[in-house]
Amino acid sequence: MRLIIMGPPGAGKGTQAKFIAEHFGIPAISTGDIFRRNVSEGTPLGVEAKRFMDAGEYVPDEVTNKMVRNRIEEDDAGPGFLLDGYPRTLAQVEELDGMIRGTGHQLDAVVVLTVDQDEIVNRLLQRAQVEGRTDDTEDVIRRRQELYTEQTEPLIGVYRDRGLLVEIDGMGEVDEVTRRVFKALDVVPES
Ligand code: AMP
């Protein structure tokens, strides 16, 4: 199973990604989490990524692509994976196509969580307090949303044209959103 979860910053991708990945027994691969881990460990990748992340900008494609390629070549991703936060640009879509083609598999579905913009800002400001993320200040949040609209939203059309898009209303309780995702993916709930 090879899945992507998309949606604007604060749409709840990470939360839903964990439930979906667990259900299918595949790793949830979050590029943001990998970058943050590298930042906190002070690796060269982390040092490189931090200045972009703190400004709410995208880390350059060549850095991000290489990182994802290495990650999906790991053993646990053999049966599949759920990508959270990648691809974010059209160039990354092409790159991912190549990576998946190389494994002889194909992408199964792209889940998009749709949410209300005001709700997102509130969620992100709350998360900033809880997690202490340095990229959750109001200016940076605005920049990240702008970039999403400019560079990432166009990917929705690409995947819709390929018949892979699964659009989910991301508003409401976490459990409710999970139920919608599973229903759309034809998953029978466990009792
Ligand atoms: P996220 O946790 O997915 O919101 O990602 C946090 C930050 O990591 C983003 O604002 C970017 O700076 C960087 N990042 C994560 N994924 C990507 C990606 N696919 N392309 C470029 N930058 C990324």
PDB file of C-alpha atoms and ligand atoms in Angstrom:
ATOM      1  CA  MET A   1       0.000   0.000   0.000  1.00  0.00           C
ATOM      2  CA  ARG A   2       1.523   3.309  -1.071  1.00  0.00           C
ATOM      3  CA  LEU A   3      -0.342   6.354   0.130  1.00  0.00           C
ATOM      4  CA  ILE A   4       0.099  10.099   0.415  1.00  0.00           C
ATOM      5  CA  ILE A   5      -1.705  12.343   2.867  1.00  0.00           C
ATOM      6  CA  MET A   6      -1.996  16.004   1.917  1.00  0.00           C
ATOM      7  CA  GLY A   7      -3.598  19.126   3.280  1.00  0.00           C
ATOM      8  CA  PRO A   8      -2.615  22.605   4.426  1.00  0.00           C
ATOM      9  CA  PRO A   9      -0.421  23.076   7.500  1.00  0.00           C
ATOM     10  CA  GLY A  10      -2.539  22.299  10.565  1.00  0.00           C
ATOM     11  CA  ALA A  11      -5.090  20.130   8.749  1.00  0.00           C
ATOM     12  CA  GLY A  12      -4.317  17.200  11.056  1.00  0.00           C
ATOM     13  CA  LYS A  13      -2.250  15.170   8.584  1.00  0.00           C
ATOM     14  CA  GLY A  14       0.181  13.826  11.170  1.00  0.00           C
ATOM     15  CA  THR A  15      -2.584  12.626  13.484  1.00  0.00           C
ATOM     16  CA  GLN A  16      -4.527  10.872  10.734  1.00  0.00           C
ATOM     17  CA  ALA A  17      -1.335   9.530   9.152  1.00  0.00           C
ATOM     18  CA  LYS A  18      -0.553   7.541  12.298  1.00  0.00           C
ATOM     19  CA  PHE A  19      -3.979   5.854  12.365  1.00  0.00           C
ATOM     20  CA  ILE A  20      -3.946   5.030   8.662  1.00  0.00           C
ATOM     21  CA  ALA A  21      -0.374   3.728   8.674  1.00  0.00           C
ATOM     22  CA  GLU A  22      -1.042   1.589  11.722  1.00  0.00           C
ATOM     23  CA  HIS A  23      -4.097   0.079  10.085  1.00  0.00           C
ATOM     24  CA  PHE A  24      -2.163  -0.940   6.973  1.00  0.00           C
ATOM     25  CA  GLY A  25       0.974  -1.971   8.869  1.00  0.00           C
ATOM     26  CA  ILE A  26       3.156   0.473   6.977  1.00  0.00           C
ATOM     27  CA  PRO A  27       5.393   3.299   8.245  1.00  0.00           C
ATOM     28  CA  ALA A  28       4.066   6.860   8.299  1.00  0.00           C
ATOM     29  CA  ILE A  29       6.904   8.884   6.850  1.00  0.00           C
ATOM     30  CA  SER A  30       6.733  12.558   7.747  1.00  0.00           C
ATOM     31  CA  THR A  31       9.391  14.696   6.076  1.00  0.00           C
ATOM     32  CA  GLY A  32       8.743  17.434   8.667  1.00  0.00           C
ATOM     33  CA  ASP A  33       9.419  14.946  11.497  1.00  0.00           C
ATOM     34  CA  ILE A  34      12.607  13.690   9.853  1.00  0.00           C
ATOM     35  CA  PHE A  35      13.817  17.272   9.399  1.00  0.00           C
ATOM     36  CA  ARG A  36      12.947  18.130  13.018  1.00  0.00           C
ATOM     37  CA  ARG A  37      14.807  15.068  14.296  1.00  0.00           C
ATOM     38  CA  ASN A  38      17.872  16.079  12.311  1.00  0.00           C
ATOM     39  CA  VAL A  39      17.628  19.635  13.611  1.00  0.00           C
ATOM     40  CA  SER A  40      17.490  18.460  17.214  1.00  0.00           C
ATOM     41  CA  GLU A  41      20.404  16.058  16.658  1.00  0.00           C
ATOM     42  CA  GLY A  42      22.404  18.824  14.959  1.00  0.00           C
ATOM     43  CA  THR A  43      23.221  16.733  11.869  1.00  0.00           C
ATOM     44  CA  PRO A  44      24.464  18.503   8.691  1.00  0.00           C
ATOM     45  CA  LEU A  45      21.015  17.860   7.147  1.00  0.00           C
ATOM     46  CA  GLY A  46      19.401  19.472  10.189  1.00  0.00           C
ATOM     47  CA  VAL A  47      21.674  22.503  10.030  1.00  0.00           C
ATOM     48  CA  GLU A  48      20.852  22.908   6.321  1.00  0.00           C
ATOM     49  CA  ALA A  49      17.087  22.462   6.821  1.00  0.00           C
ATOM     50  CA  LYS A  50      16.658  24.648   9.907  1.00  0.00           C
ATOM     51  CA  ARG A  51      17.054  28.026   8.239  1.00  0.00           C
ATOM     52  CA  PHE A  52      14.345  27.178   5.710  1.00  0.00           C
ATOM     53  CA  MET A  53      12.011  25.679   8.302  1.00  0.00           C
ATOM     54  CA  ASP A  54      12.308  28.606  10.683  1.00  0.00           C
ATOM     55  CA  ALA A  55      11.345  30.967   7.877  1.00  0.00           C
ATOM     56  CA  GLY A  56       8.406  28.774   6.833  1.00  0.00           C
ATOM     57  CA  GLU A  57      10.101  28.132   3.463  1.00  0.00           C
ATOM     58  CA  TYR A  58      10.414  24.782   1.747  1.00  0.00           C
ATOM     59  CA  VAL A  59      13.702  22.961   2.116  1.00  0.00           C
ATOM     60  CA  PRO A  60      15.235  22.715  -1.406  1.00  0.00           C
ATOM     61  CA  ASP A  61      13.937  19.815  -3.496  1.00  0.00           C
ATOM     62  CA  GLU A  62      17.314  18.146  -3.985  1.00  0.00           C
ATOM     63  CA  VAL A  63      17.831  17.883  -0.213  1.00  0.00           C
ATOM     64  CA  THR A  64      14.285  16.676   0.463  1.00  0.00           C
ATOM     65  CA  ASN A  65      14.145  14.230  -2.439  1.00  0.00           C
ATOM     66  CA  LYS A  66      17.372  12.530  -1.440  1.00  0.00           C
ATOM     67  CA  MET A  67      16.158  12.185   2.129  1.00  0.00           C
ATOM     68  CA  VAL A  68      12.855  10.589   1.051  1.00  0.00           C
ATOM     69  CA  ARG A  69      14.599   8.262  -1.391  1.00  0.00           C
ATOM     70  CA  ASN A  70      16.870   6.991   1.383  1.00  0.00           C
ATOM     71  CA  ARG A  71      13.951   6.584   3.769  1.00  0.00           C
ATOM     72  CA  ILE A  72      11.717   4.586   1.453  1.00  0.00           C
ATOM     73  CA  GLU A  73      14.595   2.277   0.614  1.00  0.00           C
ATOM     74  CA  GLU A  74      14.671   1.119   4.239  1.00  0.00           C
ATOM     75  CA  ASP A  75      13.369  -2.382   4.946  1.00  0.00           C
ATOM     76  CA  ASP A  76      10.232  -1.387   6.837  1.00  0.00           C
ATOM     77  CA  ALA A  77       8.991   0.512   3.776  1.00  0.00           C
ATOM     78  CA  GLY A  78       9.194  -2.607   1.594  1.00  0.00           C
ATOM     79  CA  PRO A  79       5.468  -3.437   1.979  1.00  0.00           C
ATOM     80  CA  GLY A  80       4.553   0.214   1.446  1.00  0.00           C
ATOM     81  CA  PHE A  81       4.409   3.560   3.188  1.00  0.00           C
ATOM     82  CA  LEU A  82       2.283   6.580   3.902  1.00  0.00           C
ATOM     83  CA  LEU A  83       3.933   9.868   3.041  1.00  0.00           C
ATOM     84  CA  ASP A  84       2.971  12.868   5.144  1.00  0.00           C
ATOM     85  CA  GLY A  85       4.275  16.235   3.931  1.00  0.00           C
ATOM     86  CA  TYR A  86       5.782  14.924   0.698  1.00  0.00           C
ATOM     87  CA  PRO A  87       5.479  15.655  -2.192  1.00  0.00           C
ATOM     88  CA  ARG A  88       4.940  19.387  -1.795  1.00  0.00           C
ATOM     89  CA  THR A  89       6.051  20.620  -5.231  1.00  0.00           C
ATOM     90  CA  LEU A  90       5.442  19.449  -8.795  1.00  0.00           C
ATOM     91  CA  ALA A  91       9.141  18.580  -9.057  1.00  0.00           C
ATOM     92  CA  GLN A  92       8.774  16.344  -5.994  1.00  0.00           C
ATOM     93  CA  VAL A  93       5.784  14.613  -7.623  1.00  0.00           C
ATOM     94  CA  GLU A  94       7.967  13.657 -10.584  1.00  0.00           C
ATOM     95  CA  GLU A  95      10.768  12.562  -8.333  1.00  0.00           C
ATOM     96  CA  LEU A  96       8.404  10.381  -6.289  1.00  0.00           C
ATOM     97  CA  ASP A  97       6.965   8.868  -9.466  1.00  0.00           C
ATOM     98  CA  GLY A  98      10.489   7.763 -10.363  1.00  0.00           C
ATOM     99  CA  MET A  99      11.164   6.349  -6.906  1.00  0.00           C
ATOM    100  CA  ILE A 100       7.949   4.312  -6.869  1.00  0.00           C
ATOM    101  CA  ARG A 101       8.422   3.150 -10.443  1.00  0.00           C
ATOM    102  CA  GLY A 102      11.873   1.947  -9.432  1.00  0.00           C
ATOM    103  CA  THR A 103      10.304  -0.376  -6.869  1.00  0.00           C
ATOM    104  CA  GLY A 104       7.930  -1.867  -9.456  1.00  0.00           C
ATOM    105  CA  HIS A 105       4.891  -0.671  -7.513  1.00  0.00           C
ATOM    106  CA  GLN A 106       2.432   2.164  -7.882  1.00  0.00           C
ATOM    107  CA  LEU A 107       0.739   4.811  -5.823  1.00  0.00           C
ATOM    108  CA  ASP A 108      -2.625   3.604  -4.476  1.00  0.00           C
ATOM    109  CA  ALA A 109      -4.309   6.783  -3.231  1.00  0.00           C
ATOM    110  CA  VAL A 110      -3.779  10.403  -2.235  1.00  0.00           C
ATOM    111  CA  VAL A 111      -5.854  11.487   0.756  1.00  0.00           C
ATOM    112  CA  VAL A 112      -6.485  15.231   0.960  1.00  0.00           C
ATOM    113  CA  LEU A 113      -7.817  16.743   4.171  1.00  0.00           C
ATOM    114  CA  THR A 114      -9.812  19.907   3.546  1.00  0.00           C
ATOM    115  CA  VAL A 115     -10.216  22.407   6.395  1.00  0.00           C
ATOM    116  CA  ASP A 116     -11.339  25.939   7.113  1.00  0.00           C
ATOM    117  CA  GLN A 117      -8.480  28.524   7.012  1.00  0.00           C
ATOM    118  CA  ASP A 118      -9.439  30.270  10.291  1.00  0.00           C
ATOM    119  CA  GLU A 119      -9.660  26.964  12.059  1.00  0.00           C
ATOM    120  CA  ILE A 120      -6.162  26.135  10.846  1.00  0.00           C
ATOM    121  CA  VAL A 121      -4.580  29.259  12.304  1.00  0.00           C
ATOM    122  CA  ASN A 122      -6.180  28.485  15.659  1.00  0.00           C
ATOM    123  CA  ARG A 123      -4.983  24.885  15.619  1.00  0.00           C
ATOM    124  CA  LEU A 124      -1.454  25.931  14.708  1.00  0.00           C
ATOM    125  CA  LEU A 125      -1.255  28.597  17.387  1.00  0.00           C
ATOM    126  CA  GLN A 126      -2.449  26.051  19.943  1.00  0.00           C
ATOM    127  CA  ARG A 127       0.098  23.517  18.714  1.00  0.00           C
ATOM    128  CA  ALA A 128       2.830  26.161  18.983  1.00  0.00           C
ATOM    129  CA  GLN A 129       2.105  26.390  22.701  1.00  0.00           C
ATOM    130  CA  VAL A 130       1.924  22.647  23.269  1.00  0.00           C
ATOM    131  CA  GLU A 131       4.904  21.554  21.154  1.00  0.00           C
ATOM    132  CA  GLY A 132       6.992  24.709  21.209  1.00  0.00           C
ATOM    133  CA  ARG A 133       7.693  24.523  17.481  1.00  0.00           C
ATOM    134  CA  THR A 134       9.834  27.424  16.278  1.00  0.00           C
ATOM    135  CA  ASP A 135       7.972  27.572  12.950  1.00  0.00           C
ATOM    136  CA  ASP A 136       4.550  28.172  14.514  1.00  0.00           C
ATOM    137  CA  THR A 137       4.678  31.967  14.946  1.00  0.00           C
ATOM    138  CA  GLU A 138       1.886  33.879  13.231  1.00  0.00           C
ATOM    139  CA  ASP A 139       4.066  35.294  10.413  1.00  0.00           C
ATOM    140  CA  VAL A 140       5.612  31.935   9.675  1.00  0.00           C
ATOM    141  CA  ILE A 141       2.210  30.219   9.742  1.00  0.00           C
ATOM    142  CA  ARG A 142       0.985  32.723   7.165  1.00  0.00           C
ATOM    143  CA  ARG A 143       4.027  32.111   4.956  1.00  0.00           C
ATOM    144  CA  ARG A 144       3.570  28.335   5.167  1.00  0.00           C
ATOM    145  CA  GLN A 145      -0.060  28.649   4.134  1.00  0.00           C
ATOM    146  CA  GLU A 146       0.874  30.939   1.251  1.00  0.00           C
ATOM    147  CA  LEU A 147       3.450  28.431   0.018  1.00  0.00           C
ATOM    148  CA  TYR A 148       0.922  25.615   0.336  1.00  0.00           C
ATOM    149  CA  THR A 149      -1.560  27.513  -1.842  1.00  0.00           C
ATOM    150  CA  GLU A 150       1.075  28.473  -4.423  1.00  0.00           C
ATOM    151  CA  GLN A 151       3.167  25.337  -4.659  1.00  0.00           C
ATOM    152  CA  THR A 152       1.373  22.392  -3.108  1.00  0.00           C
ATOM    153  CA  GLU A 153      -2.326  22.881  -3.845  1.00  0.00           C
ATOM    154  CA  PRO A 154      -1.714  22.420  -7.607  1.00  0.00           C
ATOM    155  CA  LEU A 155      -0.723  18.823  -6.835  1.00  0.00           C
ATOM    156  CA  ILE A 156      -4.353  18.078  -5.990  1.00  0.00           C
ATOM    157  CA  GLY A 157      -5.331  18.568  -9.631  1.00  0.00           C
ATOM    158  CA  VAL A 158      -2.495  16.337 -10.801  1.00  0.00           C
ATOM    159  CA  TYR A 159      -3.579  13.457  -8.585  1.00  0.00           C
ATOM    160  CA  ARG A 160      -7.266  14.055  -9.360  1.00  0.00           C
ATOM    161  CA  ASP A 161      -6.472  13.674 -13.060  1.00  0.00           C
ATOM    162  CA  ARG A 162      -4.780  10.382 -12.268  1.00  0.00           C
ATOM    163  CA  GLY A 163      -7.908   9.170 -10.456  1.00  0.00           C
ATOM    164  CA  LEU A 164      -6.039   8.805  -7.167  1.00  0.00           C
ATOM    165  CA  LEU A 165      -7.615  11.583  -5.126  1.00  0.00           C
ATOM    166  CA  VAL A 166      -9.630  10.863  -1.992  1.00  0.00           C
ATOM    167  CA  GLU A 167     -10.982  14.160  -0.628  1.00  0.00           C
ATOM    168  CA  ILE A 168     -11.948  14.156   3.042  1.00  0.00           C
ATOM    169  CA  ASP A 169     -13.600  16.836   5.143  1.00  0.00           C
ATOM    170  CA  GLY A 170     -10.951  17.402   7.828  1.00  0.00           C
ATOM    171  CA  MET A 171     -13.167  19.476  10.134  1.00  0.00           C
ATOM    172  CA  GLY A 172     -14.576  18.056  13.360  1.00  0.00           C
ATOM    173  CA  GLU A 173     -13.378  15.553  15.908  1.00  0.00           C
ATOM    174  CA  VAL A 174     -10.270  13.483  15.205  1.00  0.00           C
ATOM    175  CA  ASP A 175     -12.214  10.175  15.434  1.00  0.00           C
ATOM    176  CA  GLU A 176     -14.859  11.415  13.078  1.00  0.00           C
ATOM    177  CA  VAL A 177     -12.244  12.422  10.482  1.00  0.00           C
ATOM    178  CA  THR A 178     -10.546   9.022  10.865  1.00  0.00           C
ATOM    179  CA  ARG A 179     -13.879   7.290  10.229  1.00  0.00           C
ATOM    180  CA  ARG A 180     -14.364   9.345   7.055  1.00  0.00           C
ATOM    181  CA  VAL A 181     -10.874   8.449   5.830  1.00  0.00           C
ATOM    182  CA  PHE A 182     -11.346   4.725   6.478  1.00  0.00           C
ATOM    183  CA  LYS A 183     -14.763   4.734   4.851  1.00  0.00           C
ATOM    184  CA  ALA A 184     -13.363   6.460   1.771  1.00  0.00           C
ATOM    185  CA  LEU A 185     -10.487   3.955   1.616  1.00  0.00           C
ATOM    186  CA  ASP A 186     -12.975   1.082   2.016  1.00  0.00           C
ATOM    187  CA  VAL A 187     -11.498   0.011   5.311  1.00  0.00           C
ATOM    188  CA  VAL A 188     -13.722  -2.145   7.504  1.00  0.00           C
ATOM    189  CA  PRO A 189     -13.467  -0.827  11.080  1.00  0.00           C
ATOM    190  CA  GLU A 190     -12.037  -3.193  13.690  1.00  0.00           C
ATOM    191  CA  SER A 191     -14.448  -3.981  16.493  1.00  0.00           C
TER     192      SER A 191
HETATM  193  P1  AMP B   1       5.603  19.814   8.318  1.00  0.00           P
HETATM  194  O1  AMP B   1       5.868  19.210   9.656  1.00  0.00           O
HETATM  195  O2  AMP B   1       5.177  18.818   7.289  1.00  0.00           O
HETATM  196  O3  AMP B   1       4.685  21.006   8.396  1.00  0.00           O
HETATM  197  O4  AMP B   1       7.024  20.386   7.804  1.00  0.00           O
HETATM  198  C1  AMP B   1       7.734  21.353   8.528  1.00  0.00           C
HETATM  199  C2  AMP B   1       8.720  22.073   7.609  1.00  0.00           C
HETATM  200  O5  AMP B   1       9.659  21.110   7.067  1.00  0.00           O
HETATM  201  C3  AMP B   1       8.116  22.741   6.386  1.00  0.00           C
HETATM  202  O6  AMP B   1       7.585  24.030   6.674  1.00  0.00           O
HETATM  203  C4  AMP B   1       9.319  22.799   5.465  1.00  0.00           C
HETATM  204  O7  AMP B   1      10.234  23.819   5.860  1.00  0.00           O
HETATM  205  C5  AMP B   1       9.994  21.460   5.725  1.00  0.00           C
HETATM  206  N1  AMP B   1       9.452  20.418   4.832  1.00  0.00           N
HETATM  207  C6  AMP B   1       8.741  19.314   5.186  1.00  0.00           C
HETATM  208  N2  AMP B   1       8.427  18.574   4.110  1.00  0.00           N
HETATM  209  C7  AMP B   1       8.947  19.221   3.039  1.00  0.00           C
HETATM  210  C8  AMP B   1       8.940  18.982   1.651  1.00  0.00           C
HETATM  211  N3  AMP B   1       8.327  17.917   1.124  1.00  0.00           N
HETATM  212  N4  AMP B   1       9.580  19.871   0.850  1.00  0.00           N
HETATM  213  C9  AMP B   1      10.229  20.933   1.357  1.00  0.00           C
HETATM  214  N5  AMP B   1      10.240  21.249   2.654  1.00  0.00           N
HETATM  215  C10 AMP B   1       9.618  20.403   3.505  1.00  0.00           C
END
